[in-house]
Short mmCIF file of C-alpha atoms (C1' of nucleotides) in Angstrom, two decimals:
data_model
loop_
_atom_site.label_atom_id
_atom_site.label_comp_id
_atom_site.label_asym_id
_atom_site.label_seq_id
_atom_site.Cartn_x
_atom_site.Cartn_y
_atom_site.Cartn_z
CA UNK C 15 -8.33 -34.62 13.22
CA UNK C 16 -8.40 -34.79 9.32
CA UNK C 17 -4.77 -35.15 8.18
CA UNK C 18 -5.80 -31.87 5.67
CA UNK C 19 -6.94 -30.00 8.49
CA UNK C 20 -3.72 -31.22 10.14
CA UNK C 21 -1.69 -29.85 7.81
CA UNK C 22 -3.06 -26.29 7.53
CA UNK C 23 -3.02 -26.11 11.40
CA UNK C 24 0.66 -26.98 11.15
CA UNK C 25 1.91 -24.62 8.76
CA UNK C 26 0.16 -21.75 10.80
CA UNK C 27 -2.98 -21.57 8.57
CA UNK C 28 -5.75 -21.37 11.13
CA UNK C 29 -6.74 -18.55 13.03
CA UNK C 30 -10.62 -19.68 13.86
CA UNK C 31 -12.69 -22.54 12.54
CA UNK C 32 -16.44 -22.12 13.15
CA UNK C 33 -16.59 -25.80 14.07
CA UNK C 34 -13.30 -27.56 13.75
CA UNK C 35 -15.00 -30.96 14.83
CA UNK C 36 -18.32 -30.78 12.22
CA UNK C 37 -15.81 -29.53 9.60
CA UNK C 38 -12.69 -32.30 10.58
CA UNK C 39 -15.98 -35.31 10.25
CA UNK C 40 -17.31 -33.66 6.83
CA UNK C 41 -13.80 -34.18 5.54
CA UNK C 42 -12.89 -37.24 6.52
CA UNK C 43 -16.48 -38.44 4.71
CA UNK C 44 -14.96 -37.45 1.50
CA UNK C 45 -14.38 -34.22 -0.94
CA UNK C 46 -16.00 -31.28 0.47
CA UNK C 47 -16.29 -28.43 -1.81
CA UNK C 48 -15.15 -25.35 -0.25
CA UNK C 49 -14.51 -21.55 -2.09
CA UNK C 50 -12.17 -18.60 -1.02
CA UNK C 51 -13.57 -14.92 -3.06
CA UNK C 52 -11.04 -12.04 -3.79
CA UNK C 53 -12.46 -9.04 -4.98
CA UNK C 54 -10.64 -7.83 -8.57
CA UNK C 55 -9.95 -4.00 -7.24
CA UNK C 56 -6.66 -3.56 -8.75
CA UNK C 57 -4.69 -5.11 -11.99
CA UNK C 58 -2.42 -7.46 -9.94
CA UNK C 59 -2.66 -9.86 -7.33
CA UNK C 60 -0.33 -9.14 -4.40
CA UNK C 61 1.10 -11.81 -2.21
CA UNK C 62 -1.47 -10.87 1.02
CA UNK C 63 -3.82 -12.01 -1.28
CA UNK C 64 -2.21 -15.31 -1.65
CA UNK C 65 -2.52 -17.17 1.77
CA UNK C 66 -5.81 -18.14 1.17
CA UNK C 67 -4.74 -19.86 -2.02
CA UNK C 68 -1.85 -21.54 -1.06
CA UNK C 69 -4.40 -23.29 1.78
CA UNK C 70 -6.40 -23.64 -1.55
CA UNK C 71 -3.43 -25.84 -3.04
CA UNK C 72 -3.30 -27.44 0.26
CA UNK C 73 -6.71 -28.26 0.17
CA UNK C 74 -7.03 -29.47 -3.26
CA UNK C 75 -3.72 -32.14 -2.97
CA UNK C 76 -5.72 -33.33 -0.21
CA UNK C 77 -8.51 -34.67 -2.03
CA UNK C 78 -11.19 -31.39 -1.83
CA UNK C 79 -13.19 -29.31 -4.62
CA UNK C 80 -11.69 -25.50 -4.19
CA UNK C 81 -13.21 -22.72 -6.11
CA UNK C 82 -11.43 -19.42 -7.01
CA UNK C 83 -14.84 -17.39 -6.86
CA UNK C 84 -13.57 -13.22 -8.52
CA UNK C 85 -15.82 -10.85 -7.17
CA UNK C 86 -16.76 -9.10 -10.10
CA UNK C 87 -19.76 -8.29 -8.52
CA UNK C 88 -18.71 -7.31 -4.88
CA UNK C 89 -15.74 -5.26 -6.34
CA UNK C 90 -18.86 -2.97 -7.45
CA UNK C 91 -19.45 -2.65 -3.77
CA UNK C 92 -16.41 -2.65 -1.67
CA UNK C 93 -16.03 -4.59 1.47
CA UNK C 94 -15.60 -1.91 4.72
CA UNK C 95 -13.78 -5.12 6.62
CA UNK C 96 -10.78 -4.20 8.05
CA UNK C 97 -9.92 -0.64 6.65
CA UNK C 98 -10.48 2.40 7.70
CA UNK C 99 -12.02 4.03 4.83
CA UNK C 100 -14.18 3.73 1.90
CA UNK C 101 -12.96 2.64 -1.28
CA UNK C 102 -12.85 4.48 -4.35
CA UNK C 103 -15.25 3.26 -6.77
CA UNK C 104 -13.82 1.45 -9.42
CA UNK C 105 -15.43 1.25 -13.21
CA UNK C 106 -17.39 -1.63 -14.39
CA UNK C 107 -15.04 -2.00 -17.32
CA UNK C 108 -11.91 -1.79 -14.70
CA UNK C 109 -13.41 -4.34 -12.79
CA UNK C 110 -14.02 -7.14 -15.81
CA UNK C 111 -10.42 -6.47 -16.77
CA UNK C 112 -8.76 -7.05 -13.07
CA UNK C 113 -10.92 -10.12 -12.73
CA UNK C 114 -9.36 -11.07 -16.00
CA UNK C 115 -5.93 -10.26 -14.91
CA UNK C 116 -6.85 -12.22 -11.61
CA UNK C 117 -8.00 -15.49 -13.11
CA UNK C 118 -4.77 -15.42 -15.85
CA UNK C 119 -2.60 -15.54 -12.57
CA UNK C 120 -4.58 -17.54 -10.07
CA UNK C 121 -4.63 -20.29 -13.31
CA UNK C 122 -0.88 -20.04 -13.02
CA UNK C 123 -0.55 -20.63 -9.34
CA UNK C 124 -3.58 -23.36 -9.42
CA UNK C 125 -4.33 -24.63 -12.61
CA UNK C 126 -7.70 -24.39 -12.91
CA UNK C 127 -9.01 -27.84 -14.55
CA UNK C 128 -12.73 -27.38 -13.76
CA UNK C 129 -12.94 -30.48 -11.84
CA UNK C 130 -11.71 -30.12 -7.97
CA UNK C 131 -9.71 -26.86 -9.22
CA UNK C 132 -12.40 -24.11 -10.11
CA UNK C 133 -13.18 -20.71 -10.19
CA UNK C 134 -16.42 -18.62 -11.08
CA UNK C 135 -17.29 -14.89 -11.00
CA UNK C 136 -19.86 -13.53 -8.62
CA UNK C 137 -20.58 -10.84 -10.81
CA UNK C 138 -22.72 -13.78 -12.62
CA UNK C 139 -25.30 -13.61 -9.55
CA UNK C 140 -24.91 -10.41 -8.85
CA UNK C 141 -24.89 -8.15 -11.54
CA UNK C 142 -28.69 -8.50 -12.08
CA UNK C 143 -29.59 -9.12 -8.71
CA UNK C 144 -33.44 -7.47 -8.60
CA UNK C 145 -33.68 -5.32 -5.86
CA UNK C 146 -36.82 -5.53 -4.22
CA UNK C 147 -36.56 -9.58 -4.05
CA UNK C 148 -33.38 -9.56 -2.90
CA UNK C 149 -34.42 -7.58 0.19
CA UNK C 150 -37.41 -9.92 0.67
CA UNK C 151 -35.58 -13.16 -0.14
CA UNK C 152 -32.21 -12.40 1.66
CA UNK C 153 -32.80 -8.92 3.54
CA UNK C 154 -35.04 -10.57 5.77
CA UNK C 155 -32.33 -12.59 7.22
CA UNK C 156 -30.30 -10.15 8.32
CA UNK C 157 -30.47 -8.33 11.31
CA UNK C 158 -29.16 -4.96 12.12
CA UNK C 159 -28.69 -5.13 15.27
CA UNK C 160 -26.61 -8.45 14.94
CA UNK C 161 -24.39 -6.92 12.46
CA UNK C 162 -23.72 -4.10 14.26
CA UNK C 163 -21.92 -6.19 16.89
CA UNK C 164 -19.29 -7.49 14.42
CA UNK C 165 -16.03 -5.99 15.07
CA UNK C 166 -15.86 -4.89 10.95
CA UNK C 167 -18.35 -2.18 11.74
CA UNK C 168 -17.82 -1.05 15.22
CA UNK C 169 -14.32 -0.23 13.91
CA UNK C 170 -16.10 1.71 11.16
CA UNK C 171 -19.00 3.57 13.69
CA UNK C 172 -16.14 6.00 14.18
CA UNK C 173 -15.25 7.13 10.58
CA UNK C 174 -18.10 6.44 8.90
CA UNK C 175 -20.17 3.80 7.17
CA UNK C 176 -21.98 4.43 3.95
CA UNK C 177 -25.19 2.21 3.53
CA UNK C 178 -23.36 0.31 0.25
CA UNK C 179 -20.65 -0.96 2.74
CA UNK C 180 -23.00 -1.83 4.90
CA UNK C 181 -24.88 -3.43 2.39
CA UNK C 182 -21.47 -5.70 1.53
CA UNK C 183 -22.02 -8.47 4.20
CA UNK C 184 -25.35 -9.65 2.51
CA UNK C 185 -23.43 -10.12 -0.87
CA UNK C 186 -20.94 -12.11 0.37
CA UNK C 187 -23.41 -14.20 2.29
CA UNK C 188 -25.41 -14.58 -0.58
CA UNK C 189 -22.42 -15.66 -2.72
CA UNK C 190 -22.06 -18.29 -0.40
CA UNK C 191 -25.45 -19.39 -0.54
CA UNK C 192 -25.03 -19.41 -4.32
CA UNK C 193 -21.97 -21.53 -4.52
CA UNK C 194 -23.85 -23.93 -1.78
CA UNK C 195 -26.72 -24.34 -4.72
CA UNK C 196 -24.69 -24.20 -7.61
CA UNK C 197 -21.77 -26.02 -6.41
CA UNK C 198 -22.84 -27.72 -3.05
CA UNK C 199 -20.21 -25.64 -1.63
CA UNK C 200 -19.58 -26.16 2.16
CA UNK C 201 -16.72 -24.58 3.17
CA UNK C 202 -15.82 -20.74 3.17
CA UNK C 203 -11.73 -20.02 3.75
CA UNK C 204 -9.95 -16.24 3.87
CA UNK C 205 -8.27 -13.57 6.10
CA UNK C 206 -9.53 -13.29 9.43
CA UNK C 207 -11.06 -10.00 8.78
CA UNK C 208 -13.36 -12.27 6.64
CA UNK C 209 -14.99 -13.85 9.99
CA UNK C 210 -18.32 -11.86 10.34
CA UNK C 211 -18.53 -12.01 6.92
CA UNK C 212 -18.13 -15.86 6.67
CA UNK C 213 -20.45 -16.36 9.71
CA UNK C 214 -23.53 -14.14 8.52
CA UNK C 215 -22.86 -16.53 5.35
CA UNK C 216 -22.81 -19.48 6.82
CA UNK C 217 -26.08 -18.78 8.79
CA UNK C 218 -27.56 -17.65 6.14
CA UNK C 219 -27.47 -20.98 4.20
CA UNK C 220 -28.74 -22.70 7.33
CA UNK C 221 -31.94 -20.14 7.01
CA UNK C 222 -32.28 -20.65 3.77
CA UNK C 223 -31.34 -24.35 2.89
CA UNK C 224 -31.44 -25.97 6.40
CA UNK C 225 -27.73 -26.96 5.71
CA UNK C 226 -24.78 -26.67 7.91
CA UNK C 227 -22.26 -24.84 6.36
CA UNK C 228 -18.45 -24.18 7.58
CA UNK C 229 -16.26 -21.30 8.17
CA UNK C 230 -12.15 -21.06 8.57
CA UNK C 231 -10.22 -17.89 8.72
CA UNK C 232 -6.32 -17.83 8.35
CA UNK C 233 -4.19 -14.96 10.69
CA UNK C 234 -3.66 -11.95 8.65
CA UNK C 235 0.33 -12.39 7.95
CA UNK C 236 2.32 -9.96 9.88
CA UNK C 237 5.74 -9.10 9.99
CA UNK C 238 7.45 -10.36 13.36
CA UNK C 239 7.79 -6.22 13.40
CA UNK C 240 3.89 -5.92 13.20
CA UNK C 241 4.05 -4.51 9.99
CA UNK C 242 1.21 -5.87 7.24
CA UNK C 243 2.85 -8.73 5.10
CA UNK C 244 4.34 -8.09 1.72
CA UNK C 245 4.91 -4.18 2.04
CA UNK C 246 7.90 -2.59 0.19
CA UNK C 247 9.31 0.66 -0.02
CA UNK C 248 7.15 0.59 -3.30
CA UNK C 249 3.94 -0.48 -1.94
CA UNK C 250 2.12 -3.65 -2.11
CA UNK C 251 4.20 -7.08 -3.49
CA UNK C 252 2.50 -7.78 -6.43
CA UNK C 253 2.11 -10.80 -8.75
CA UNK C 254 2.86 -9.19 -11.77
CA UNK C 255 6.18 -8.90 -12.77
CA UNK C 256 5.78 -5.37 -14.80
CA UNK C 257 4.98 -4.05 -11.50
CA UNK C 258 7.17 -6.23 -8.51
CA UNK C 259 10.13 -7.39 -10.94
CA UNK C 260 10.80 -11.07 -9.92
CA UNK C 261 14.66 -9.71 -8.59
CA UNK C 262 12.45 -7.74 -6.42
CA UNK C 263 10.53 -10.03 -5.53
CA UNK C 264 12.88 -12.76 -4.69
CA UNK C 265 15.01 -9.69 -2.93
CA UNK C 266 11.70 -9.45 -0.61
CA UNK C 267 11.93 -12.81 0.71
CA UNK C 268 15.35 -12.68 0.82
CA UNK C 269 15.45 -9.83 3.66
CA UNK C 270 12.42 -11.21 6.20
CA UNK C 271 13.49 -11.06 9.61
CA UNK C 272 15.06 -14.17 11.12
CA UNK C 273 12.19 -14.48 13.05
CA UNK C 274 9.90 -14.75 9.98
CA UNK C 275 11.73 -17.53 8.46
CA UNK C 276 10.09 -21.15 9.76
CA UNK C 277 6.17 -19.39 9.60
CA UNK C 278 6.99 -18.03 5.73
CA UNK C 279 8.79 -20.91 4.59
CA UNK C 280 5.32 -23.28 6.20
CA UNK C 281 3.18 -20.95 4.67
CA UNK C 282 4.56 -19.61 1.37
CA UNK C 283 6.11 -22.62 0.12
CA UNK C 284 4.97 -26.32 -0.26
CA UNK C 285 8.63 -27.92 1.00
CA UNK C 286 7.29 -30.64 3.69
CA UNK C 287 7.26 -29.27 7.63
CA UNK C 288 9.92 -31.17 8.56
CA UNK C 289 12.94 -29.72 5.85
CA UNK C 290 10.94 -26.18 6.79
CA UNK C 291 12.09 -26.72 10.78
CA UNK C 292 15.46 -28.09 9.61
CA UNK C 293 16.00 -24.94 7.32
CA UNK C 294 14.96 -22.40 9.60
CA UNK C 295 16.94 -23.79 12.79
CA UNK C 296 20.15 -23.76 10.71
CA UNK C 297 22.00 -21.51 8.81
CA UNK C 298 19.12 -18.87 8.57
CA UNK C 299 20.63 -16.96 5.26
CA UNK C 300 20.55 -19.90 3.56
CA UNK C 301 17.19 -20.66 4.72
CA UNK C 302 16.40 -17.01 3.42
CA UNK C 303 17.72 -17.55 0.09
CA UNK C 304 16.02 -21.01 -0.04
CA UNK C 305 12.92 -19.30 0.63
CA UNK C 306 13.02 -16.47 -1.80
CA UNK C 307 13.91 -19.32 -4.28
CA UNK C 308 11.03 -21.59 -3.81
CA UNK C 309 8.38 -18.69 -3.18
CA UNK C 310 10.01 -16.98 -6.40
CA UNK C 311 10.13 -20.20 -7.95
CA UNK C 312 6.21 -20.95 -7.31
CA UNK C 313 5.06 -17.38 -8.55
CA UNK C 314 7.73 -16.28 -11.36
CA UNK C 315 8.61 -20.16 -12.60
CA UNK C 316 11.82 -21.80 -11.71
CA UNK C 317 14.42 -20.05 -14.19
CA UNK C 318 12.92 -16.41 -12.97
CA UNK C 319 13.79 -18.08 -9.96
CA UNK C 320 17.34 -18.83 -10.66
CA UNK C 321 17.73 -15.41 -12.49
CA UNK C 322 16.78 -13.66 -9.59
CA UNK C 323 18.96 -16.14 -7.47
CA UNK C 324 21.96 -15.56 -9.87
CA UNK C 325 21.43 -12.04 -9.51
CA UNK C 326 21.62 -11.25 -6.82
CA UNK C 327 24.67 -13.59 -6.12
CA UNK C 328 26.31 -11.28 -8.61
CA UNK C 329 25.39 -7.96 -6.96
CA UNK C 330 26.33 -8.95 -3.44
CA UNK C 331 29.38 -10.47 -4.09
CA UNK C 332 29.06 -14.06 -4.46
CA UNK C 333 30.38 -14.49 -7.52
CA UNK C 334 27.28 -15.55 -9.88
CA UNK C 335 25.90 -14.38 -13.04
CA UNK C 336 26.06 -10.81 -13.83
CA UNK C 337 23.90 -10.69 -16.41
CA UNK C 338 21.10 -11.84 -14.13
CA UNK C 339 20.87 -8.33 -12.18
CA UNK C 340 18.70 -5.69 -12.94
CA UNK C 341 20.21 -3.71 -15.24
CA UNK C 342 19.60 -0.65 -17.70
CA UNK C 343 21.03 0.09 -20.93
CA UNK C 344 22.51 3.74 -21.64
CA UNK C 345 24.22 5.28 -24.69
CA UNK C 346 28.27 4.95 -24.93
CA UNK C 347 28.54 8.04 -26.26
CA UNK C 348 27.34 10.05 -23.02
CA UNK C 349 30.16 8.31 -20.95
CA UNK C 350 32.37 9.33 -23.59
CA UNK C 351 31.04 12.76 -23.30
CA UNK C 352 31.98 12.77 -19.39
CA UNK C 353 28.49 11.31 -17.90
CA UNK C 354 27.09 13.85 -15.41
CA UNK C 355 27.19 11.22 -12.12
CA UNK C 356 23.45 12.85 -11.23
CA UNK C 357 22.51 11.79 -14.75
CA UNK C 358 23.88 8.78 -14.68
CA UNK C 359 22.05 7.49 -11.02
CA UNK C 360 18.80 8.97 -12.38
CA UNK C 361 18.89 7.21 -16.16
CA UNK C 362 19.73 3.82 -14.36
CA UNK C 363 17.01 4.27 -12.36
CA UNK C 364 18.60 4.16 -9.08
CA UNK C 365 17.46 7.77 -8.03
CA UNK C 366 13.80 9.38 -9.01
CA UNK C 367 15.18 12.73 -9.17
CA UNK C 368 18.60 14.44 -9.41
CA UNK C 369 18.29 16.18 -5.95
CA UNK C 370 18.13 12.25 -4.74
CA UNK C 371 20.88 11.56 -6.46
CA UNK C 372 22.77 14.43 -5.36
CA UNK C 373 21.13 13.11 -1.61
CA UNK C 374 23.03 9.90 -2.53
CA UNK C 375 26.09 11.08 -3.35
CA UNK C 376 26.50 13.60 -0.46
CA UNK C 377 25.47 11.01 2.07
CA UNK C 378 28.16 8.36 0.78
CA UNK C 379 25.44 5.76 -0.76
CA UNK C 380 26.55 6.13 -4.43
CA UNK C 381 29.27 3.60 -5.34
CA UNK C 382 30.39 3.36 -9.62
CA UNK C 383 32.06 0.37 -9.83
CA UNK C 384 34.34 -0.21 -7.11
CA UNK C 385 34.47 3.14 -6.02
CA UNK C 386 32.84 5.49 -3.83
CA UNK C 387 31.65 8.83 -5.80
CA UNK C 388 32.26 11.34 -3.42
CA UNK C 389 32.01 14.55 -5.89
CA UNK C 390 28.29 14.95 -6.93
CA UNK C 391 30.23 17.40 -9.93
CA UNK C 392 32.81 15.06 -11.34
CA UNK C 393 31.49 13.04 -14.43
CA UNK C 394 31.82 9.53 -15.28
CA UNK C 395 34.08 8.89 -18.48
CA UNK C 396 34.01 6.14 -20.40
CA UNK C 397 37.56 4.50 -18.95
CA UNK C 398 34.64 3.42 -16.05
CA UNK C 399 33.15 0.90 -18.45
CA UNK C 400 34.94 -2.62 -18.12
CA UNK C 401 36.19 -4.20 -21.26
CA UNK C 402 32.39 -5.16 -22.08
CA UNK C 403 31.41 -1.78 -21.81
CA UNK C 404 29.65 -2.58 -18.73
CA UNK C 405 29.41 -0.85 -15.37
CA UNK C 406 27.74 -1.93 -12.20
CA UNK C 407 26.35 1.12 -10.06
CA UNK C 408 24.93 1.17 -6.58
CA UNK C 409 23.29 2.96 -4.03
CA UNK C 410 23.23 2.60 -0.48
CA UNK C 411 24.19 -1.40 0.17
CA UNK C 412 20.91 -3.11 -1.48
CA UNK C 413 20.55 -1.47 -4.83
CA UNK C 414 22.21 -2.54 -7.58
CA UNK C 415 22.24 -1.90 -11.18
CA UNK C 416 24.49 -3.23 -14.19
CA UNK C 417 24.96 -0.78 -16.66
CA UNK C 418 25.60 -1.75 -20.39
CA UNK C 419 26.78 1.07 -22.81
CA UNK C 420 25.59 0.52 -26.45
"C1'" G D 3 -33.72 22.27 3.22
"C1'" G D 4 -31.28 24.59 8.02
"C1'" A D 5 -26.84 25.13 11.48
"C1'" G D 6 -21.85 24.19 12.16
"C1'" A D 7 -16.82 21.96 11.21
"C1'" G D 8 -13.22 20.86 7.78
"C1'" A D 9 -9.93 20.01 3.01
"C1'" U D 10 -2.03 21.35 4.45
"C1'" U D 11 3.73 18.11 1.53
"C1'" C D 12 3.86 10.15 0.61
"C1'" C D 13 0.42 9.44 5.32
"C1'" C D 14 -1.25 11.49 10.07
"C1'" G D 15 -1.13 16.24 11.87
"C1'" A D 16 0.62 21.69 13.55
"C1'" G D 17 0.50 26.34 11.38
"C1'" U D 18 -4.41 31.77 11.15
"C1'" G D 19 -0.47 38.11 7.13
"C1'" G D 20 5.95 38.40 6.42
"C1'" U D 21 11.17 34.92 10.32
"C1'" C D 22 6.98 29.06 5.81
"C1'" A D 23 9.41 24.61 1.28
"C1'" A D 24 5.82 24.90 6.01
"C1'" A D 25 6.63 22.12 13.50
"C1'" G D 26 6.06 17.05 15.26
"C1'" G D 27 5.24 11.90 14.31
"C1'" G D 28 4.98 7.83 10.81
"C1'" G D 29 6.97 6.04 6.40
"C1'" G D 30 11.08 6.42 2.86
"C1'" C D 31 16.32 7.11 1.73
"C1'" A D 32 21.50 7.29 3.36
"C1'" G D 33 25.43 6.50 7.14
"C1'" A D 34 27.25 3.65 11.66
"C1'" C D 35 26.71 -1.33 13.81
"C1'" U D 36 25.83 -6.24 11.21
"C1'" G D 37 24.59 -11.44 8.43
"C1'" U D 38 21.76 -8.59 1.91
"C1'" A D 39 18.21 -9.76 9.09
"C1'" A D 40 15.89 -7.26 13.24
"C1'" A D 41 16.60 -3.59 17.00
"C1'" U D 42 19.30 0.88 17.96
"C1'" C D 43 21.78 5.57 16.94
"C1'" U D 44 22.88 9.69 13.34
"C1'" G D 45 21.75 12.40 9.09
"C1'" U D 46 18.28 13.34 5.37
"C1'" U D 47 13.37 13.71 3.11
"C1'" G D 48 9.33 19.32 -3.16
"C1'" G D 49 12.00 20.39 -7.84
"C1'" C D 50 15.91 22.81 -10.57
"C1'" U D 51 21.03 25.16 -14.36
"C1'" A D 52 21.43 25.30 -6.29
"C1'" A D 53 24.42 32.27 -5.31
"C1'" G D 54 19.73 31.85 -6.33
"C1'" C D 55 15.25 30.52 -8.92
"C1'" C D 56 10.56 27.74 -9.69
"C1'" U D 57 6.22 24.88 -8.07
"C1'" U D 58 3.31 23.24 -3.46
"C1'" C D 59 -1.17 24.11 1.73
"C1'" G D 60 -9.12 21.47 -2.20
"C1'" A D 61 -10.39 24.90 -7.18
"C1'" A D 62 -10.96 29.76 -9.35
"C1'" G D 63 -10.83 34.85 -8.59
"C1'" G D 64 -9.75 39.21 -5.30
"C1'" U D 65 -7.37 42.47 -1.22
"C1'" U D 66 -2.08 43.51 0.10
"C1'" C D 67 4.55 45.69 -0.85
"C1'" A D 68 3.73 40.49 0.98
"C1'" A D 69 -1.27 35.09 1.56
"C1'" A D 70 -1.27 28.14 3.60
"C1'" U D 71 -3.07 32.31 6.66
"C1'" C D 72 -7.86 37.82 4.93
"C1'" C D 73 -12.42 38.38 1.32
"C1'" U D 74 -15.78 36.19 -2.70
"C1'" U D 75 -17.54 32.13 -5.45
"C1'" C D 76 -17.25 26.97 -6.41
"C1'" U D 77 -16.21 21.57 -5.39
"C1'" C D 78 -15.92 17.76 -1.94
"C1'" U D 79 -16.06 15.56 3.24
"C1'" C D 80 -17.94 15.21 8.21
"C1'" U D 81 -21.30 16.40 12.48
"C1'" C D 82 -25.97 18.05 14.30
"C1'" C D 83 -31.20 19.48 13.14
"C1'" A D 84 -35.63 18.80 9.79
#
RNA sequence: GGAGAGAUUCCCGAGUGGUCAAAGGGGGCAGACUGUAAAUCUGUUGGCUAAGCCUUCGAAGGUUCAAAUCCUUCUCUCUCCA
């Protein structure tokens, strides 16, 4: 098989391949040109979002033409694939913005270089796409009854399906067909609740063209729990730092389950399979915090990635750098005032409320510096502040903050 | 246009006059066990100046000593019929 196609079978990348044969021979002729569409529906990337790309890194070391297509113009739409509900719509001016956001942080991960690293926007097609030719043009090739056995609607028969859902498999296709023209795109990659939608594409620019076209869907990335991928307490694990702080981030990867290890270190990072197996058959914290690091390292940069690395060496006891945790800045003169402890858990932004503080206390999880604050009443003074004038608070075992009093 | 059903706390979902800050489950948080893991068990899970008070059951009014629960209007969702 093509040594690319090798490699992305390897590090657990393929879930289905229309035809892995036709598609292993078009490689091995020489570049094929192959796209992977996200549609901009929030301001950040998240890291569910990302499998496809790091296949798109693959991809593109290996010799191949990738474009990053942002679907400004599906985004209008919303795909129905794999959820359960319709989507809010989102404003045209939201939209442009996201897509903006996206393509500032895809360029980061890829480096787009318009050459065999590209991207392009959907919404250029789309936007003005004139109804009543569209239906004759592309309509025709669609038929209901077909689409109606994909597994994306039947899921849907039961809650609902608006017709501009339904209508979202014939843009998709079409974008295909458009990168095919525009591009001489060949190849369609995503999540595996892509497939219908990369099939009715695929046959549609065999309709339309006469041109065999490819599909190849990656497994949607569980957790060895069955959870989705990338969840935190705080929803989603985004790209953007304002929103998933790189600690946090790095503190994600840092706490997979063992049995997570070897299939996130193949897919998330770019270290060759072979140190991946060695890592994840030995000491398997160390393999944890190697894969925070390089997964941090890849998304954040390597010195976020040593912050977060020093960090949180500091907080759990490792020694490290202290000055790498997360940490919030309060006024001296409220711990010389006797700072109420509530206060105190809530301002460092350990607790959202004072009743959860007062949760944390009661329940044992709230520890100022060494100690355990057992009286939700007492205050903390300033003789808690070390000779820096800083304190380190936590709650529970996992959260950590360093206070510094100014 | 007609006939029904529905909107409950982060989510799902009970509740049909006071005993309701609202069952149960999920999720979250904390504790135990550990390895910053998973699984398991236990506790907890609207806010506050915590005795008590305040806000919350789609929105606005009304009845009542008392409303998530009854009445009126409105908004939205779903199903069936045309």
């Amino acid at each position: 098989m093509n040594p690319a196609l090798e490699t992305l079978k390897a590090r657990g990348f393929v879930q289905q391949c229309t035809d892995i044969e036709g598609l292993s021979a078009l490689m091995d002729q020489g570049p094929v040109t192959f796209y992977i569409g996200c549609d901009p529906t929030g301001p950040s990337l998240h890291i569910g979002h990302m499998v496809p790309f790091f296949a798109y890194r693959h991809l593109v070391e290996a010799g191949h033409i990738g474009i990053a297509l942002l679907g400004g113009g599906t985004a209008r739409i919303g795909d129905p694939s794999g959820k359960s509900e319709m989507r809010k719509m989102i404003s045209y001016d939201a939209i442009d913005a996201n897509a903006e956001l996206f393509r500032g942080q895809l360029d980061r991960f890829i480096g787009f270089d318009g050459k065999n690293r590209r991207h392009d926007n959907n919404k250029h097609w789309l936007a003005d796409l004139n109804y009543i030719e569209f239906l004759r043009d592309i309509g025709r090739h669609f038929s209901v009854n077909r689409m109606l056995t994909f597994e994306a609607y039947k899921q849907r028969m039961e809650t609902g399906l608006s017709f501009i859902e339904f209508n979202y498999q014939l843009l998709q296709s079409y974008d295909f067909l458009q990168l095919y023209k525009r591009h001489g795109c060949r190849l369609q990659i995503g999540g595996d609740d892509q497939w219908g939608n990369i099939v009715a594409g695929m046959e549609l620019i065999r309709r339309v063209e006469g041109a065999e076209a490819f599909g190849l869907t990656f497994p949607l990335v569980m957790t060895s729990d069955g959870k989705k991928m990338g969840k935190t307490e705080k929803g989603a694990l985004f790209l953007d730092p304002a929103m998933t702080s790189p600690y946090d981030f790095f503190q994600y990867w840092r706490n997979v389950s063992d049995g997570d290890v070897l299939r996130f270190l193949l897919m998330f990072t770019f270290l060759p399979i072979d140190e991946c197996r060695a890592l994840a058959s030995g000491d398997i914290n160390g393999a944890k915090e190697r894969l925070a690091w390089e997964v941090t390292a890849l998304i954040h940069g390597k010195d976020e990635a040593d912050k977060a690395l020093a960090g949180a060496k500091a907080a759990f006891g490792g020694g490290g750098d202290k000055s790498a945790m997360p940490t919030a800045e309060l006024s001296r003169a409220r711990f010389e005032a006797g700072y109420p402890v509530l206060d105190l858990f809530v301002d460092a932004g350990l607790a959202p409320t004072k009743s959860e503080a007062r949760r944390l206390v009661q329940q044992g999880g709230a520890v100022v510096g060494d100690a355990q604050w057992k009286d939700e009443k007492a205050p903390v003074g300033a003789d808690a502040l070390d000779a820096e004038g800083e304190l380190v608070l936590r709650a529970g075992k996992k959260r950590f903050v360093r206070v510094v009093a100014s």
